[in-house]
């Protein structure tokens, strides 16, 4: 095969890049290790920044999102001293959209299939060759048969454990990482959300988050130990602990029910530099990971897609390589800002094993400052709705 761009990874970032390139008449092939049903079975966050909303519209896949998504104009933050509201719309003029990542992925798959886009599922042994030359190619196996795709560029959208980042020599790449001493236990339940907007809670017992997917599908999280397993927690124990971490009026109106999904996610921050090597570009989790606090994972991947899509569009339409040459610099500048916000928000809301009385006092003062200071609220709101590209 021959194509212009090989995209490794059939998750939302790879599909969004493929669809945006298609709109501009740029050909791509997507390689995905799993099946479509497997990808759509992943339970992920669903808070979309304004930049991602615009990209979905530009890609022509925003109709269902606009119809079924839930715009949120703000969020609430609870702490031992009370609860306060951050009004995104009033502070920044922008909102976020609650629309599940699974639904984003489904819309993108439907669009690619409608356009007869090339997606190869269940591929194995993907290897990137000659990425540091002007003639890269990718090989893979499917159903026991070896395949080769010659291309102009390779986009690595294959996540933290994918092959793309590993294709960049160790002598070239530098990795930065922070691991957190706790995880998030999350459940999905067919119950009405406890509030119209998200509630983040800092309590003496640890962090909690009340989120939702739609009017009758709620997503709740509590901070837990790294050694905990989902099976250690019954539904009853989860609900009891969640209520203890929420303000009493919120806990009283919480509707509980059996969980339909339960999982534990570790928290970490990770950045790989550079995000480009020759004609190979890293996008999303292949290059960076953020804690889920603040919902920056998918949104930061989308910002990478924005920079790469426009760099490739500039190359093919204007024969200008400036966007390609500056892709890593531009993407990383925004990545590090998203990492900073996720780190700050995580530090603000969680209880850490090694926290001293002074540390707790600083955390309390930071929360009280955020509650009372409009400039601090504006800075938080600007980051939450998404910094401009």
Tab-separated table of C-alpha atoms in Angstrom, residues 18 131 215 271 299 353:
chain	number	residue	atom	x	y	z
A	18	UNK	CA	-7.712	10.888	9.999
A	131	UNK	CA	11.321	7.559	10.129
A	215	UNK	CA	-29.482	12.072	32.741
A	271	UNK	CA	6.002	13.843	29.202
A	299	UNK	CA	-8.288	17.262	25.413
A	353	UNK	CA	0.371	10.203	52.784
